[in-house]
Amino acid sequence: MKNPIPLVVIDGGGSGSRLRAVDADGGVLAEATSGPSNLTYGVDKAWRSVSSGLETLSEMTARPVAGARLWCGFAGGRSPQKQAAFRDSDPFGMAEIVIVTDGVASLVGAHAGLPGIVLAVGTGVAAFALRADGTVVSSSAWGYKIGDEGSGGWLGNRAVALLARHLDGRHPEPSSLFNQLRLEVGRDFNAIQLWLADADATRFASLVPLIVTEAEAGDRVARELLAQAVEELAIAVRAVDTGQPIALLGGLARVVASRLPPDLKARVIPAKGNALDGLQIMAAHGWRSEDHLPLEAVM
Amino acid sequence: MKNPIPLVVIDGGGSGSRLRAVDADGGVLAEATSGPSNLTYGVDKAWRSVSSGLETLSEMTARPVAGARLWCGFAGGRSPQKQAAFRDSDPFGMAEIVIVTDGVASLVGAHAGLPGIVLAVGTGVAAFALRADGTVVSSSAWGYKIGDEGSGGWLGNRAVALLARHLDGRHPEPSSLFNQLRLEVGRDFNAIQLWLADADATRFASLVPLIVTEAEAGDRVARELLAQAVEELAIAVRAVDTGQPIALLGGLARVVASRLPPDLKARVIPAKGNALDGLQIMAAHGWRSEDHLPLEAVM
């Protein structure tokens, strides 16, 4: 059998993972997708998805993965305990396993390893900045339970909360958003309680298209909700702001882009690359810590 | 064996249940406590607590409970499906089982069956009014996931969310509340994520004494949080307002009482009775529906 794949980079999220086998010169040997590998939901679960993806890459390249270097950007990857547990459960015998958060991988990819800001907004939200001195700072990203202000999960949750206030008389103003929401989540207290029983950030985020449609049709409540979301996102960006270019990522990027305050909007640029590209750059420079990236090498 | 107990009234909540055996003339034969019987957490679980309490009453009075009338005020008792399921699983053979929410039972008890308003605020919150025409209206009480604005769970959640905003630079203002919270929930991102993993409304509500202490010591952030909570509670009361007297119930009643707007504060009276008293009144008048109580009988 041939030499092992030199490097595998993995972008591991809550709905799926993408893996890329990389040659010694940085060329892409193969790419594969696999199941979710959010470390928050367990190291064993993540390894199952990663193993399956690695085996696919091994078949595609006809090369073993044992002995490869692994550079992972995992959702929930910031916990040192989870990182250690993931490394300790390695069933392949990798040469090295480096773990950073998927957000930092996206940040490095979006600006090709140069200083810049990323606002990632989908079901959840995080703002990241890579500063000229190589430090990485972030804001928001605390998760759905206490935060993710301005995200899809937050927007949907606020919309249902407003519907509840409308139905019990605390928000008397009518709105076509409320009429549409009632068709979706239920017409009265009991129906809404049933809908809420299994509701998580993903279910709340599923209401975002309805909110956007109503806002664009001119509904005042929907417009205010979107405006509040964008205000929260702007606060998150300003908390890490360095004046560098801003890349918008995630399912809500397009909705947010046109609504940002002018000073931030003027600095929005398309991402130069994705999280896998970012991990390749990190591996090429040997950047192992997400808290400080020694940019001297690239600037 | 003697005749069965004529009437048992049950105040069933999420942390425990109280049961009272009542004689034909309304005299109290015995009282007992038992485990939780919030219908939201399952009818079988509720029946286990209720059965154990009923057996205690039977022993205390040396009378059987089979054949008794049962008047229950259950947390989560508003769902017709859960009410039917509870009645259908009756293992005793009761003469009748009537179920209302614990909130309505408290409302009737607090005003001795006469028109009035109740604001119940602890881990969650609900405002109820019994109007002069016998209708019952409520606001808030949608639960922790989308509401319970102003409750203990909501207050603690907002406090941790503000701490998160402070730690990531979105809320730069310092506060002694943040210093105290960090000792409780964690000093940094990872520690707080661990605390949050199992956090529910009860865990968030456990932070309320700390918030109240800091507010009373003059901390601006804590004072504003309490002020926002009270504002939400006032909105909930005004949504059902009839101008009648207001009884404050629940673990946060005392904290809230002194902070209500003057016009509401002037109408606060002590509760005349508790939920068991309310259920006795309902049973005595044959009030079976919580949506309309024919007050003609008592006014």
Short mmCIF file of C-alpha atoms in Angstrom, two decimals, chain B:
data_model
loop_
_atom_site.label_atom_id
_atom_site.label_comp_id
_atom_site.label_asym_id
_atom_site.label_seq_id
_atom_site.Cartn_x
_atom_site.Cartn_y
_atom_site.Cartn_z
CA MET B 1 -65.21 0.37 56.80
CA LYS B 2 -66.78 3.79 56.96
CA ASN B 3 -68.26 5.83 54.12
CA PRO B 4 -65.73 7.14 51.61
CA ILE B 5 -64.22 10.60 52.01
CA PRO B 6 -66.76 12.87 50.24
CA LEU B 7 -64.26 15.24 48.62
CA VAL B 8 -60.50 15.41 48.11
CA VAL B 9 -58.89 18.59 46.79
CA ILE B 10 -55.35 18.49 45.38
CA ASP B 11 -52.92 21.32 44.68
CA GLY B 12 -50.44 19.63 42.34
CA GLY B 13 -47.25 21.38 41.33
CA GLY B 14 -43.85 20.61 39.89
CA SER B 15 -42.07 20.23 43.21
CA GLY B 16 -44.81 18.59 45.27
CA SER B 17 -48.52 18.13 45.89
CA ARG B 18 -50.79 18.99 48.78
CA LEU B 19 -54.00 17.03 49.37
CA ARG B 20 -56.91 17.76 51.67
CA ALA B 21 -59.77 15.43 52.63
CA VAL B 22 -63.01 17.39 53.11
CA ASP B 23 -66.19 16.37 54.91
CA ALA B 24 -69.72 16.81 53.50
CA ASP B 25 -70.12 20.07 55.46
CA GLY B 26 -66.78 21.48 54.18
CA GLY B 27 -64.81 20.63 57.31
CA VAL B 28 -61.19 19.54 56.88
CA LEU B 29 -60.74 15.86 57.77
CA ALA B 30 -57.00 15.59 57.05
CA GLU B 31 -54.19 17.02 54.94
CA ALA B 32 -51.21 15.29 53.36
CA THR B 33 -48.30 16.08 51.09
CA SER B 34 -46.92 13.98 48.25
CA GLY B 35 -44.56 14.10 45.27
CA PRO B 36 -44.85 16.36 42.22
CA SER B 37 -47.88 16.10 39.93
CA ASN B 38 -47.29 18.60 37.13
CA LEU B 39 -49.29 17.11 34.24
CA THR B 40 -46.73 18.44 31.76
CA TYR B 41 -44.30 15.80 33.02
CA GLY B 42 -46.70 12.92 32.48
CA VAL B 43 -50.01 11.59 33.67
CA ASP B 44 -48.56 8.35 35.09
CA LYS B 45 -46.05 10.27 37.17
CA ALA B 46 -48.82 12.52 38.47
CA TRP B 47 -50.98 9.53 39.38
CA ARG B 48 -48.11 7.96 41.35
CA SER B 49 -47.86 11.08 43.53
CA VAL B 50 -51.63 11.48 43.81
CA SER B 51 -52.19 7.79 44.68
CA SER B 52 -49.61 7.90 47.42
CA GLY B 53 -51.19 11.06 48.85
CA LEU B 54 -54.68 9.56 48.66
CA GLU B 55 -53.54 6.43 50.49
CA THR B 56 -52.11 8.61 53.24
CA LEU B 57 -55.43 10.46 53.55
CA SER B 58 -57.25 7.14 53.66
CA GLU B 59 -55.03 5.92 56.51
CA MET B 60 -55.32 9.21 58.40
CA THR B 61 -59.12 9.22 58.22
CA ALA B 62 -59.63 5.44 58.28
CA ARG B 63 -62.00 5.94 55.34
CA PRO B 64 -61.71 4.75 51.73
CA VAL B 65 -61.06 7.23 48.91
CA ALA B 66 -62.76 5.14 46.19
CA GLY B 67 -66.03 6.86 45.45
CA ALA B 68 -64.76 10.30 46.50
CA ARG B 69 -65.05 13.40 44.34
CA LEU B 70 -61.63 14.71 43.32
CA TRP B 71 -61.07 18.39 42.59
CA CYS B 72 -57.55 18.93 41.24
CA GLY B 73 -55.59 22.08 40.51
CA PHE B 74 -52.62 20.87 38.48
CA ALA B 75 -49.68 22.72 37.03
CA GLY B 76 -49.91 21.99 33.31
CA GLY B 77 -53.59 21.21 33.87
CA ARG B 78 -54.96 23.32 31.03
CA SER B 79 -54.56 20.65 28.32
CA PRO B 80 -57.85 18.83 27.57
CA GLN B 81 -55.83 15.82 26.33
CA LYS B 82 -53.91 15.52 29.63
CA GLN B 83 -57.10 16.04 31.63
CA ALA B 84 -58.82 13.19 29.74
CA ALA B 85 -55.76 10.95 30.08
CA PHE B 86 -55.62 11.59 33.83
CA ARG B 87 -59.31 10.79 34.27
CA ASP B 88 -58.99 7.65 32.13
CA SER B 89 -56.16 6.27 34.29
CA ASP B 90 -58.07 6.55 37.58
CA PRO B 91 -57.03 3.40 39.54
CA PHE B 92 -59.46 4.05 42.44
CA GLY B 93 -62.89 4.45 40.90
CA MET B 94 -63.63 8.02 41.87
CA ALA B 95 -67.17 9.42 41.71
CA GLU B 96 -65.86 12.41 39.74
CA ILE B 97 -62.52 13.94 38.76
CA VAL B 98 -62.43 17.64 37.93
CA ILE B 99 -59.17 19.22 36.77
CA VAL B 100 -58.30 22.90 36.53
CA THR B 101 -54.93 24.63 36.54
CA ASP B 102 -53.28 25.34 39.86
CA GLY B 103 -53.34 29.01 38.89
CA VAL B 104 -57.13 29.16 38.72
CA ALA B 105 -57.37 27.25 42.01
CA SER B 106 -55.10 29.89 43.59
CA LEU B 107 -57.15 32.68 42.04
CA VAL B 108 -60.41 31.41 43.52
CA GLY B 109 -58.73 30.78 46.89
CA ALA B 110 -56.99 34.17 47.04
CA HIS B 111 -60.26 36.08 46.62
CA ALA B 112 -62.56 33.56 48.32
CA GLY B 113 -64.45 32.96 45.07
CA LEU B 114 -65.04 36.66 44.43
CA PRO B 115 -63.68 38.71 41.50
CA GLY B 116 -60.00 39.57 41.75
CA ILE B 117 -56.55 39.30 40.23
CA VAL B 118 -53.62 37.05 41.07
CA LEU B 119 -50.02 37.53 40.03
CA ALA B 120 -48.13 34.31 40.74
CA VAL B 121 -44.39 34.74 40.35
CA GLY B 122 -41.72 32.23 41.29
CA THR B 123 -39.62 30.17 38.89
CA GLY B 124 -42.34 30.92 36.31
CA VAL B 125 -45.08 33.52 36.19
CA ALA B 126 -48.79 33.85 35.43
CA ALA B 127 -51.40 36.57 35.87
CA PHE B 128 -55.03 35.54 36.31
CA ALA B 129 -58.22 37.55 36.69
CA LEU B 130 -61.65 36.37 37.74
CA ARG B 131 -64.00 38.95 36.30
CA ALA B 132 -67.34 40.03 37.72
CA ASP B 133 -69.13 38.17 34.89
CA GLY B 134 -67.44 34.92 35.97
CA THR B 135 -64.95 34.66 33.10
CA VAL B 136 -61.35 33.82 33.85
CA VAL B 137 -58.59 35.40 31.78
CA SER B 138 -54.85 34.95 32.03
CA SER B 139 -51.63 36.33 30.61
CA SER B 140 -48.03 35.12 30.52
CA ALA B 141 -47.63 31.50 31.78
CA TRP B 142 -46.34 30.34 28.37
CA GLY B 143 -43.39 28.65 30.00
CA TYR B 144 -39.70 29.18 30.19
CA LYS B 145 -38.82 28.51 26.54
CA ILE B 146 -40.49 31.55 25.03
CA GLY B 147 -41.66 33.59 27.97
CA ASP B 148 -42.25 33.72 31.69
CA GLU B 149 -41.00 37.28 31.43
CA GLY B 150 -40.21 38.74 34.84
CA SER B 151 -40.08 35.34 36.60
CA GLY B 152 -37.17 33.96 38.59
CA GLY B 153 -36.11 31.72 35.71
CA TRP B 154 -36.20 34.66 33.32
CA LEU B 155 -34.28 36.93 35.70
CA GLY B 156 -31.47 34.42 36.21
CA ASN B 157 -31.29 33.70 32.49
CA ARG B 158 -31.03 37.40 31.67
CA ALA B 159 -28.33 37.85 34.30
CA VAL B 160 -26.16 35.07 32.82
CA ALA B 161 -26.81 36.41 29.30
CA LEU B 162 -25.60 39.84 30.45
CA LEU B 163 -22.53 38.27 32.06
CA ALA B 164 -21.78 36.60 28.71
CA ARG B 165 -22.15 39.94 26.92
CA HIS B 166 -19.84 41.51 29.47
CA LEU B 167 -17.18 38.82 29.07
CA ASP B 168 -17.08 39.07 25.26
CA GLY B 169 -17.09 42.87 25.12
CA ARG B 170 -20.69 43.51 24.07
CA HIS B 171 -21.53 45.05 27.46
CA PRO B 172 -18.33 46.79 28.62
CA GLU B 173 -19.80 48.38 31.78
CA PRO B 174 -18.46 46.64 34.91
CA SER B 175 -20.79 45.57 37.71
CA SER B 176 -20.42 43.88 41.05
CA LEU B 177 -23.25 41.60 39.89
CA PHE B 178 -20.92 40.21 37.21
CA ASN B 179 -18.20 39.56 39.81
CA GLN B 180 -20.66 37.68 42.02
CA LEU B 181 -22.16 35.74 39.10
CA ARG B 182 -18.73 34.59 37.96
CA LEU B 183 -18.17 32.96 41.34
CA GLU B 184 -21.46 31.12 40.86
CA VAL B 185 -21.64 30.17 37.17
CA GLY B 186 -18.00 30.26 36.09
CA ARG B 187 -15.18 32.62 35.27
CA ASP B 188 -14.80 32.05 31.52
CA PHE B 189 -16.44 30.68 28.39
CA ASN B 190 -15.74 27.00 29.07
CA ALA B 191 -16.76 27.10 32.74
CA ILE B 192 -20.01 28.88 31.89
CA GLN B 193 -20.76 26.38 29.10
CA LEU B 194 -20.43 23.56 31.67
CA TRP B 195 -22.80 25.35 34.06
CA LEU B 196 -25.26 25.94 31.23
CA ALA B 197 -25.27 22.32 30.04
CA ASP B 198 -27.81 21.25 32.71
CA ALA B 199 -29.31 24.67 33.37
CA ASP B 200 -33.11 24.86 33.45
CA ALA B 201 -35.51 27.46 34.80
CA THR B 202 -34.94 26.23 38.36
CA ARG B 203 -31.17 26.57 38.10
CA PHE B 204 -31.49 30.06 36.60
CA ALA B 205 -33.98 31.03 39.33
CA SER B 206 -31.44 30.00 41.96
CA LEU B 207 -29.47 33.14 41.01
CA VAL B 208 -32.31 35.49 42.03
CA PRO B 209 -31.20 36.03 45.67
CA LEU B 210 -27.80 37.14 44.37
CA ILE B 211 -29.44 39.60 41.95
CA VAL B 212 -31.70 41.00 44.69
CA THR B 213 -28.76 41.39 47.09
CA GLU B 214 -26.70 43.24 44.49
CA ALA B 215 -29.64 45.45 43.54
CA GLU B 216 -30.21 46.38 47.17
CA ALA B 217 -26.48 47.14 47.52
CA GLY B 218 -26.94 49.64 44.67
CA ASP B 219 -25.45 47.80 41.67
CA ARG B 220 -26.85 49.44 38.55
CA VAL B 221 -27.01 46.32 36.35
CA ALA B 222 -28.85 44.33 39.04
CA ARG B 223 -31.25 47.21 39.70
CA GLU B 224 -32.08 47.50 36.00
CA LEU B 225 -32.67 43.75 35.73
CA LEU B 226 -35.12 43.83 38.64
CA ALA B 227 -36.79 46.93 37.21
CA GLN B 228 -37.23 45.18 33.84
CA ALA B 229 -38.71 42.13 35.58
CA VAL B 230 -41.20 44.26 37.48
CA GLU B 231 -42.10 46.14 34.30
CA GLU B 232 -42.86 42.80 32.59
CA LEU B 233 -44.96 41.69 35.56
CA ALA B 234 -46.91 44.95 35.47
CA ILE B 235 -47.59 44.41 31.76
CA ALA B 236 -48.88 40.91 32.54
CA VAL B 237 -51.24 42.28 35.21
CA ARG B 238 -52.48 45.11 33.00
CA ALA B 239 -53.25 42.64 30.19
CA VAL B 240 -55.93 41.04 32.39
CA ASP B 241 -56.76 44.07 34.51
CA THR B 242 -60.27 44.67 35.76
CA GLY B 243 -59.51 47.16 38.51
CA GLN B 244 -60.11 44.49 41.18
CA PRO B 245 -57.81 43.74 44.14
CA ILE B 246 -54.50 42.02 43.38
CA ALA B 247 -53.02 39.14 45.39
CA LEU B 248 -49.32 38.36 44.90
CA LEU B 249 -48.33 34.70 45.21
CA GLY B 250 -45.15 32.68 44.77
CA GLY B 251 -41.54 32.80 45.87
CA LEU B 252 -40.88 36.24 44.40
CA ALA B 253 -44.06 37.89 45.71
CA ARG B 254 -42.23 39.80 48.42
CA VAL B 255 -39.46 41.01 46.11
CA VAL B 256 -42.04 42.24 43.60
CA ALA B 257 -44.56 43.77 46.05
CA SER B 258 -42.45 46.77 47.06
CA ARG B 259 -41.39 47.52 43.48
CA LEU B 260 -44.73 47.56 41.63
CA PRO B 261 -45.91 50.83 40.05
CA PRO B 262 -47.92 52.86 42.63
CA ASP B 263 -51.31 52.35 40.97
CA LEU B 264 -50.95 48.55 41.10
CA LYS B 265 -49.23 48.51 44.50
CA ALA B 266 -52.17 50.38 46.05
CA ARG B 267 -54.47 47.52 45.10
CA VAL B 268 -52.39 44.67 46.55
CA ILE B 269 -54.16 42.71 49.28
CA PRO B 270 -53.16 39.57 51.19
CA ALA B 271 -54.57 36.37 49.76
CA LYS B 272 -57.71 35.21 51.63
CA GLY B 273 -56.89 31.56 51.06
CA ASN B 274 -54.70 29.15 49.12
CA ALA B 275 -55.28 26.85 46.14
CA LEU B 276 -56.83 24.11 48.33
CA ASP B 277 -59.31 26.65 49.70
CA GLY B 278 -60.06 27.69 46.12
CA LEU B 279 -60.71 24.10 45.05
CA GLN B 280 -63.03 23.61 48.03
CA ILE B 281 -65.00 26.70 46.95
CA MET B 282 -65.16 25.43 43.35
CA ALA B 283 -66.36 22.01 44.48
CA ALA B 284 -68.94 23.53 46.83
CA HIS B 285 -70.43 25.53 43.95
CA GLY B 286 -69.97 22.77 41.38
CA TRP B 287 -67.65 24.92 39.24
CA ARG B 288 -66.18 22.40 36.81
CA SER B 289 -64.81 24.64 34.05
CA GLU B 290 -62.05 27.09 34.68
CA ASP B 291 -63.09 29.31 31.79
CA HIS B 292 -66.31 30.45 33.37
CA LEU B 293 -67.32 30.42 37.03
CA PRO B 294 -71.01 31.26 37.61
CA LEU B 295 -70.43 33.81 40.37
CA GLU B 296 -74.14 34.54 40.78
CA ALA B 297 -74.12 31.83 43.41
CA VAL B 298 -71.76 33.74 45.70
CA MET B 299 -72.21 37.43 44.88
#
